[in-house]
Amino acid sequence: DILSPRAMVELQQLCDKVPSFDSGLAFEIMKSELGVDDVSEVFSAITPEPVAAASLGQVYKATLRESGDEVAVKVQRPFVLETVSLDLHLARELGLLLRRLPTFVTDRIDVVDLIDEFAGRFYQELDYVLECENGVRVAEDMKVLPMVLIPRNYPEWTSRRVHVAQWVEGEKLSQSTADDVGALVNLGVITYLTQLLDTGFFHADPHPGN
């Protein structure tokens, strides 16, 4: 069934209201991942609490000490790798059980093979170094569209669990009242068509926040 507008709004609120984890732990992760005794060695200023939180991590606004650039510092939630690994293991065990119980669905889909393929991609999403490399590549690809801004990535300050990228002010199209929303939606379509049909390398998480 097609979701009603109200249902879509409620689901969007659910996506936007992921609780943050303790900032003291987040700062310890930053120090460990970046190899410093204090985050002030890298950032001349950083918000004491996250400005946003999502399922895999949370974001702080900071200023790079060496350049003065304003950046977004994303820190991965603790024990995400372990939690995901356990969930995938349990799902795979269930898939093995379903193999022994043929049904209308399992006759057509091998659940274990599906989980194995999904798991590899999900582990890649947990690697912020790979995310940073992808961001650099997308920025290069999108130079053909001057109205599209891809935040600068900072590989030198990125690790598997900490990702540093340019801070960009903006708003969700789903919440915007600007007159050019229609034109921006069209630009978004052009951007994705360019990725899908021209470069062959595309952003695979096109929710309103992104």
PDB file of C-alpha atoms in Angstrom:
ATOM      1  CA  ASP A   1       0.000   0.000   0.000  1.00  0.00           C
ATOM      2  CA  ILE A   2       1.064   3.593  -0.632  1.00  0.00           C
ATOM      3  CA  LEU A   3       1.827   5.415   2.600  1.00  0.00           C
ATOM      4  CA  SER A   4      -0.339   8.395   3.503  1.00  0.00           C
ATOM      5  CA  PRO A   5       1.292  11.830   3.878  1.00  0.00           C
ATOM      6  CA  ARG A   6       0.809  11.618   7.650  1.00  0.00           C
ATOM      7  CA  ALA A   7       2.511   8.221   7.772  1.00  0.00           C
ATOM      8  CA  MET A   8       5.424   9.616   5.771  1.00  0.00           C
ATOM      9  CA  VAL A   9       5.770  12.491   8.246  1.00  0.00           C
ATOM     10  CA  GLU A  10       5.751  10.100  11.210  1.00  0.00           C
ATOM     11  CA  LEU A  11       8.393   7.879   9.593  1.00  0.00           C
ATOM     12  CA  GLN A  12      10.545  10.942   8.885  1.00  0.00           C
ATOM     13  CA  GLN A  13      10.353  11.928  12.560  1.00  0.00           C
ATOM     14  CA  LEU A  14      11.445   8.420  13.508  1.00  0.00           C
ATOM     15  CA  CYS A  15      14.497   8.732  11.236  1.00  0.00           C
ATOM     16  CA  ASP A  16      15.332  12.174  12.624  1.00  0.00           C
ATOM     17  CA  LYS A  17      15.110  11.303  16.327  1.00  0.00           C
ATOM     18  CA  VAL A  18      17.878   8.775  16.861  1.00  0.00           C
ATOM     19  CA  PRO A  19      19.255   9.260  20.392  1.00  0.00           C
ATOM     20  CA  SER A  20      22.897  10.274  20.736  1.00  0.00           C
ATOM     21  CA  PHE A  21      25.474   8.402  22.805  1.00  0.00           C
ATOM     22  CA  ASP A  22      27.699   9.859  25.519  1.00  0.00           C
ATOM     23  CA  SER A  23      29.958  12.641  24.222  1.00  0.00           C
ATOM     24  CA  GLY A  24      32.732  11.706  26.630  1.00  0.00           C
ATOM     25  CA  LEU A  25      32.946   8.326  24.923  1.00  0.00           C
ATOM     26  CA  ALA A  26      32.759   9.990  21.491  1.00  0.00           C
ATOM     27  CA  PHE A  27      35.736  12.226  22.335  1.00  0.00           C
ATOM     28  CA  GLU A  28      37.705   9.200  23.544  1.00  0.00           C
ATOM     29  CA  ILE A  29      37.015   7.509  20.199  1.00  0.00           C
ATOM     30  CA  MET A  30      38.230  10.633  18.378  1.00  0.00           C
ATOM     31  CA  LYS A  31      41.475  10.707  20.357  1.00  0.00           C
ATOM     32  CA  SER A  32      42.108   7.013  19.824  1.00  0.00           C
ATOM     33  CA  GLU A  33      41.293   7.030  16.116  1.00  0.00           C
ATOM     34  CA  LEU A  34      43.224  10.232  15.342  1.00  0.00           C
ATOM     35  CA  GLY A  35      46.198   9.289  17.507  1.00  0.00           C
ATOM     36  CA  VAL A  36      46.195  12.385  19.725  1.00  0.00           C
ATOM     37  CA  ASP A  37      46.158  13.022  23.469  1.00  0.00           C
ATOM     38  CA  ASP A  38      43.469  15.694  23.154  1.00  0.00           C
ATOM     39  CA  VAL A  39      41.067  16.648  20.368  1.00  0.00           C
ATOM     40  CA  SER A  40      42.311  20.248  20.667  1.00  0.00           C
ATOM     41  CA  GLU A  41      45.444  19.104  18.853  1.00  0.00           C
ATOM     42  CA  VAL A  42      43.302  18.707  15.724  1.00  0.00           C
ATOM     43  CA  PHE A  43      40.337  21.027  16.340  1.00  0.00           C
ATOM     44  CA  SER A  44      40.663  24.561  17.674  1.00  0.00           C
ATOM     45  CA  ALA A  45      36.943  24.455  18.514  1.00  0.00           C
ATOM     46  CA  ILE A  46      34.356  21.678  18.674  1.00  0.00           C
ATOM     47  CA  THR A  47      30.791  21.534  20.002  1.00  0.00           C
ATOM     48  CA  PRO A  48      30.625  19.749  23.380  1.00  0.00           C
ATOM     49  CA  GLU A  49      27.501  17.857  22.300  1.00  0.00           C
ATOM     50  CA  PRO A  50      26.523  16.404  18.909  1.00  0.00           C
ATOM     51  CA  VAL A  51      24.520  18.539  16.502  1.00  0.00           C
ATOM     52  CA  ALA A  52      22.960  15.450  14.901  1.00  0.00           C
ATOM     53  CA  ALA A  53      22.733  11.721  15.514  1.00  0.00           C
ATOM     54  CA  ALA A  54      21.955   8.789  13.230  1.00  0.00           C
ATOM     55  CA  SER A  55      21.851   5.012  13.461  1.00  0.00           C
ATOM     56  CA  LEU A  56      25.583   4.493  12.860  1.00  0.00           C
ATOM     57  CA  GLY A  57      27.121   7.633  14.340  1.00  0.00           C
ATOM     58  CA  GLN A  58      26.747  11.224  15.476  1.00  0.00           C
ATOM     59  CA  VAL A  59      28.141  14.535  14.255  1.00  0.00           C
ATOM     60  CA  TYR A  60      29.963  17.413  15.921  1.00  0.00           C
ATOM     61  CA  LYS A  61      30.692  20.816  14.392  1.00  0.00           C
ATOM     62  CA  ALA A  62      34.356  21.758  14.655  1.00  0.00           C
ATOM     63  CA  THR A  63      37.111  24.011  13.336  1.00  0.00           C
ATOM     64  CA  LEU A  64      40.323  22.483  12.026  1.00  0.00           C
ATOM     65  CA  ARG A  65      43.299  23.963  13.857  1.00  0.00           C
ATOM     66  CA  GLU A  66      45.709  23.855  10.910  1.00  0.00           C
ATOM     67  CA  SER A  67      43.439  25.566   8.351  1.00  0.00           C
ATOM     68  CA  GLY A  68      40.558  27.205  10.197  1.00  0.00           C
ATOM     69  CA  ASP A  69      38.064  25.265   8.045  1.00  0.00           C
ATOM     70  CA  GLU A  70      34.672  24.538   9.578  1.00  0.00           C
ATOM     71  CA  VAL A  71      34.054  20.797   9.476  1.00  0.00           C
ATOM     72  CA  ALA A  72      31.582  18.102  10.429  1.00  0.00           C
ATOM     73  CA  VAL A  73      33.145  15.368  12.561  1.00  0.00           C
ATOM     74  CA  LYS A  74      31.222  12.105  12.400  1.00  0.00           C
ATOM     75  CA  VAL A  75      31.964   9.552  15.116  1.00  0.00           C
ATOM     76  CA  GLN A  76      30.793   5.962  14.795  1.00  0.00           C
ATOM     77  CA  ARG A  77      28.716   4.545  17.623  1.00  0.00           C
ATOM     78  CA  PRO A  78      30.621   2.204  19.942  1.00  0.00           C
ATOM     79  CA  PHE A  79      30.122  -1.524  19.386  1.00  0.00           C
ATOM     80  CA  VAL A  80      28.313  -1.007  16.070  1.00  0.00           C
ATOM     81  CA  LEU A  81      30.604  -3.508  14.363  1.00  0.00           C
ATOM     82  CA  GLU A  82      29.984  -6.120  17.043  1.00  0.00           C
ATOM     83  CA  THR A  83      26.220  -5.517  17.065  1.00  0.00           C
ATOM     84  CA  VAL A  84      25.958  -5.709  13.284  1.00  0.00           C
ATOM     85  CA  SER A  85      28.065  -8.873  13.208  1.00  0.00           C
ATOM     86  CA  LEU A  86      25.802 -10.565  15.754  1.00  0.00           C
ATOM     87  CA  ASP A  87      22.644  -9.504  13.898  1.00  0.00           C
ATOM     88  CA  LEU A  88      24.008 -10.766  10.589  1.00  0.00           C
ATOM     89  CA  HIS A  89      25.089 -14.052  12.163  1.00  0.00           C
ATOM     90  CA  LEU A  90      21.619 -14.625  13.646  1.00  0.00           C
ATOM     91  CA  ALA A  91      19.942 -13.683  10.368  1.00  0.00           C
ATOM     92  CA  ARG A  92      22.210 -16.108   8.497  1.00  0.00           C
ATOM     93  CA  GLU A  93      21.419 -18.899  10.942  1.00  0.00           C
ATOM     94  CA  LEU A  94      17.728 -18.239  10.336  1.00  0.00           C
ATOM     95  CA  GLY A  95      18.406 -18.359   6.590  1.00  0.00           C
ATOM     96  CA  LEU A  96      20.062 -21.771   6.968  1.00  0.00           C
ATOM     97  CA  LEU A  97      16.989 -22.973   8.831  1.00  0.00           C
ATOM     98  CA  LEU A  98      14.683 -21.674   6.108  1.00  0.00           C
ATOM     99  CA  ARG A  99      16.705 -23.619   3.530  1.00  0.00           C
ATOM    100  CA  ARG A 100      15.453 -26.807   5.208  1.00  0.00           C
ATOM    101  CA  LEU A 101      11.848 -25.583   5.139  1.00  0.00           C
ATOM    102  CA  PRO A 102      11.000 -24.886   1.477  1.00  0.00           C
ATOM    103  CA  THR A 103       8.322 -22.218   1.016  1.00  0.00           C
ATOM    104  CA  PHE A 104       6.971 -20.082  -1.798  1.00  0.00           C
ATOM    105  CA  VAL A 105       9.618 -17.439  -1.009  1.00  0.00           C
ATOM    106  CA  THR A 106      12.643 -19.664  -0.336  1.00  0.00           C
ATOM    107  CA  ASP A 107      12.014 -21.634  -3.530  1.00  0.00           C
ATOM    108  CA  ARG A 108      12.803 -18.415  -5.408  1.00  0.00           C
ATOM    109  CA  ILE A 109      15.287 -16.632  -3.139  1.00  0.00           C
ATOM    110  CA  ASP A 110      18.316 -18.024  -1.327  1.00  0.00           C
ATOM    111  CA  VAL A 111      18.165 -16.035   1.909  1.00  0.00           C
ATOM    112  CA  VAL A 112      21.701 -17.045   2.924  1.00  0.00           C
ATOM    113  CA  ASP A 113      23.219 -15.825  -0.348  1.00  0.00           C
ATOM    114  CA  LEU A 114      21.218 -12.599  -0.028  1.00  0.00           C
ATOM    115  CA  ILE A 115      22.500 -11.998   3.513  1.00  0.00           C
ATOM    116  CA  ASP A 116      26.091 -12.794   2.487  1.00  0.00           C
ATOM    117  CA  GLU A 117      25.917 -10.179  -0.283  1.00  0.00           C
ATOM    118  CA  PHE A 118      24.253  -7.611   1.977  1.00  0.00           C
ATOM    119  CA  ALA A 119      26.767  -8.212   4.797  1.00  0.00           C
ATOM    120  CA  GLY A 120      29.771  -7.330   2.665  1.00  0.00           C
ATOM    121  CA  ARG A 121      28.192  -4.053   1.582  1.00  0.00           C
ATOM    122  CA  PHE A 122      27.130  -3.203   5.116  1.00  0.00           C
ATOM    123  CA  TYR A 123      30.634  -3.735   6.492  1.00  0.00           C
ATOM    124  CA  GLN A 124      31.895  -1.342   3.819  1.00  0.00           C
ATOM    125  CA  GLU A 125      29.444   1.272   5.113  1.00  0.00           C
ATOM    126  CA  LEU A 126      31.043   0.952   8.551  1.00  0.00           C
ATOM    127  CA  ASP A 127      34.445   1.925   7.111  1.00  0.00           C
ATOM    128  CA  TYR A 128      34.679   5.730   7.124  1.00  0.00           C
ATOM    129  CA  VAL A 129      37.985   5.626   5.231  1.00  0.00           C
ATOM    130  CA  LEU A 130      36.128   4.093   2.293  1.00  0.00           C
ATOM    131  CA  GLU A 131      33.335   6.657   2.697  1.00  0.00           C
ATOM    132  CA  CYS A 132      35.926   9.435   2.539  1.00  0.00           C
ATOM    133  CA  GLU A 133      37.473   7.985  -0.619  1.00  0.00           C
ATOM    134  CA  ASN A 134      34.033   7.734  -2.185  1.00  0.00           C
ATOM    135  CA  GLY A 135      33.327  11.360  -1.283  1.00  0.00           C
ATOM    136  CA  VAL A 136      36.512  12.484  -3.007  1.00  0.00           C
ATOM    137  CA  ARG A 137      35.559  10.508  -6.119  1.00  0.00           C
ATOM    138  CA  VAL A 138      31.988  11.839  -6.231  1.00  0.00           C
ATOM    139  CA  ALA A 139      33.258  15.415  -5.856  1.00  0.00           C
ATOM    140  CA  GLU A 140      35.498  14.901  -8.881  1.00  0.00           C
ATOM    141  CA  ASP A 141      32.661  13.329 -10.888  1.00  0.00           C
ATOM    142  CA  MET A 142      30.224  16.137 -10.063  1.00  0.00           C
ATOM    143  CA  LYS A 143      32.471  18.934 -11.326  1.00  0.00           C
ATOM    144  CA  VAL A 144      30.413  18.781 -14.528  1.00  0.00           C
ATOM    145  CA  LEU A 145      27.437  20.161 -12.550  1.00  0.00           C
ATOM    146  CA  PRO A 146      28.534  23.559 -11.177  1.00  0.00           C
ATOM    147  CA  MET A 147      25.331  24.034  -9.136  1.00  0.00           C
ATOM    148  CA  VAL A 148      26.024  20.867  -7.121  1.00  0.00           C
ATOM    149  CA  LEU A 149      28.198  21.178  -4.005  1.00  0.00           C
ATOM    150  CA  ILE A 150      29.922  18.063  -2.683  1.00  0.00           C
ATOM    151  CA  PRO A 151      31.467  18.698   0.747  1.00  0.00           C
ATOM    152  CA  ARG A 152      35.238  18.480   0.824  1.00  0.00           C
ATOM    153  CA  ASN A 153      36.572  15.378   2.555  1.00  0.00           C
ATOM    154  CA  TYR A 154      39.706  15.349   4.734  1.00  0.00           C
ATOM    155  CA  PRO A 155      41.479  11.975   4.353  1.00  0.00           C
ATOM    156  CA  GLU A 156      44.311  13.084   6.632  1.00  0.00           C
ATOM    157  CA  TRP A 157      41.862  13.410   9.550  1.00  0.00           C
ATOM    158  CA  THR A 158      39.662  10.424   8.731  1.00  0.00           C
ATOM    159  CA  SER A 159      39.904   6.903  10.155  1.00  0.00           C
ATOM    160  CA  ARG A 160      37.655   3.847  10.179  1.00  0.00           C
ATOM    161  CA  ARG A 161      35.450   5.288  12.931  1.00  0.00           C
ATOM    162  CA  VAL A 162      35.934   9.063  12.521  1.00  0.00           C
ATOM    163  CA  HIS A 163      35.076  10.975   9.351  1.00  0.00           C
ATOM    164  CA  VAL A 164      35.876  14.665   8.828  1.00  0.00           C
ATOM    165  CA  ALA A 165      34.235  16.631   6.018  1.00  0.00           C
ATOM    166  CA  GLN A 166      33.427  20.235   5.130  1.00  0.00           C
ATOM    167  CA  TRP A 167      30.612  21.806   7.148  1.00  0.00           C
ATOM    168  CA  VAL A 168      27.824  22.990   4.844  1.00  0.00           C
ATOM    169  CA  GLU A 169      24.779  24.974   5.941  1.00  0.00           C
ATOM    170  CA  GLY A 170      21.544  23.854   4.329  1.00  0.00           C
ATOM    171  CA  GLU A 171      18.006  22.617   4.765  1.00  0.00           C
ATOM    172  CA  LYS A 172      16.013  19.552   3.781  1.00  0.00           C
ATOM    173  CA  LEU A 173      13.990  19.955   0.606  1.00  0.00           C
ATOM    174  CA  SER A 174      11.116  18.257   2.430  1.00  0.00           C
ATOM    175  CA  GLN A 175      11.064  21.161   4.919  1.00  0.00           C
ATOM    176  CA  SER A 176      11.960  24.024   2.596  1.00  0.00           C
ATOM    177  CA  THR A 177       9.567  26.841   1.689  1.00  0.00           C
ATOM    178  CA  ALA A 178      11.919  28.395  -0.879  1.00  0.00           C
ATOM    179  CA  ASP A 179      10.595  29.306  -4.320  1.00  0.00           C
ATOM    180  CA  ASP A 180      13.222  27.232  -6.096  1.00  0.00           C
ATOM    181  CA  VAL A 181      12.385  23.845  -4.539  1.00  0.00           C
ATOM    182  CA  GLY A 182      10.975  22.604  -7.848  1.00  0.00           C
ATOM    183  CA  ALA A 183      14.143  23.600  -9.694  1.00  0.00           C
ATOM    184  CA  LEU A 184      16.286  21.950  -7.034  1.00  0.00           C
ATOM    185  CA  VAL A 185      14.302  18.717  -7.328  1.00  0.00           C
ATOM    186  CA  ASN A 186      14.928  18.785 -11.086  1.00  0.00           C
ATOM    187  CA  LEU A 187      18.632  19.374 -10.394  1.00  0.00           C
ATOM    188  CA  GLY A 188      18.601  16.379  -8.060  1.00  0.00           C
ATOM    189  CA  VAL A 189      17.160  14.214 -10.811  1.00  0.00           C
ATOM    190  CA  ILE A 190      19.853  15.429 -13.230  1.00  0.00           C
ATOM    191  CA  THR A 191      22.509  14.707 -10.594  1.00  0.00           C
ATOM    192  CA  TYR A 192      21.347  11.122 -10.152  1.00  0.00           C
ATOM    193  CA  LEU A 193      20.992  10.522 -13.866  1.00  0.00           C
ATOM    194  CA  THR A 194      24.544  11.793 -14.307  1.00  0.00           C
ATOM    195  CA  GLN A 195      25.748   9.348 -11.677  1.00  0.00           C
ATOM    196  CA  LEU A 196      23.737   6.401 -12.982  1.00  0.00           C
ATOM    197  CA  LEU A 197      24.162   6.896 -16.722  1.00  0.00           C
ATOM    198  CA  ASP A 198      27.442   8.800 -17.055  1.00  0.00           C
ATOM    199  CA  THR A 199      29.879   8.071 -14.218  1.00  0.00           C
ATOM    200  CA  GLY A 200      28.422   4.726 -13.076  1.00  0.00           C
ATOM    201  CA  PHE A 201      29.238   5.662  -9.468  1.00  0.00           C
ATOM    202  CA  PHE A 202      26.293   6.908  -7.416  1.00  0.00           C
ATOM    203  CA  HIS A 203      25.188   7.992  -3.956  1.00  0.00           C
ATOM    204  CA  ALA A 204      22.981   5.162  -2.719  1.00  0.00           C
ATOM    205  CA  ASP A 205      21.285   6.811   0.289  1.00  0.00           C
ATOM    206  CA  PRO A 206      19.049   9.576  -1.116  1.00  0.00           C
ATOM    207  CA  HIS A 207      16.886  10.359   1.917  1.00  0.00           C
ATOM    208  CA  PRO A 208      15.765  13.987   2.544  1.00  0.00           C
ATOM    209  CA  GLY A 209      18.623  14.666   4.978  1.00  0.00           C
ATOM    210  CA  ASN A 210      21.211  13.762   2.400  1.00  0.00           C
TER     211      ASN A 210
END
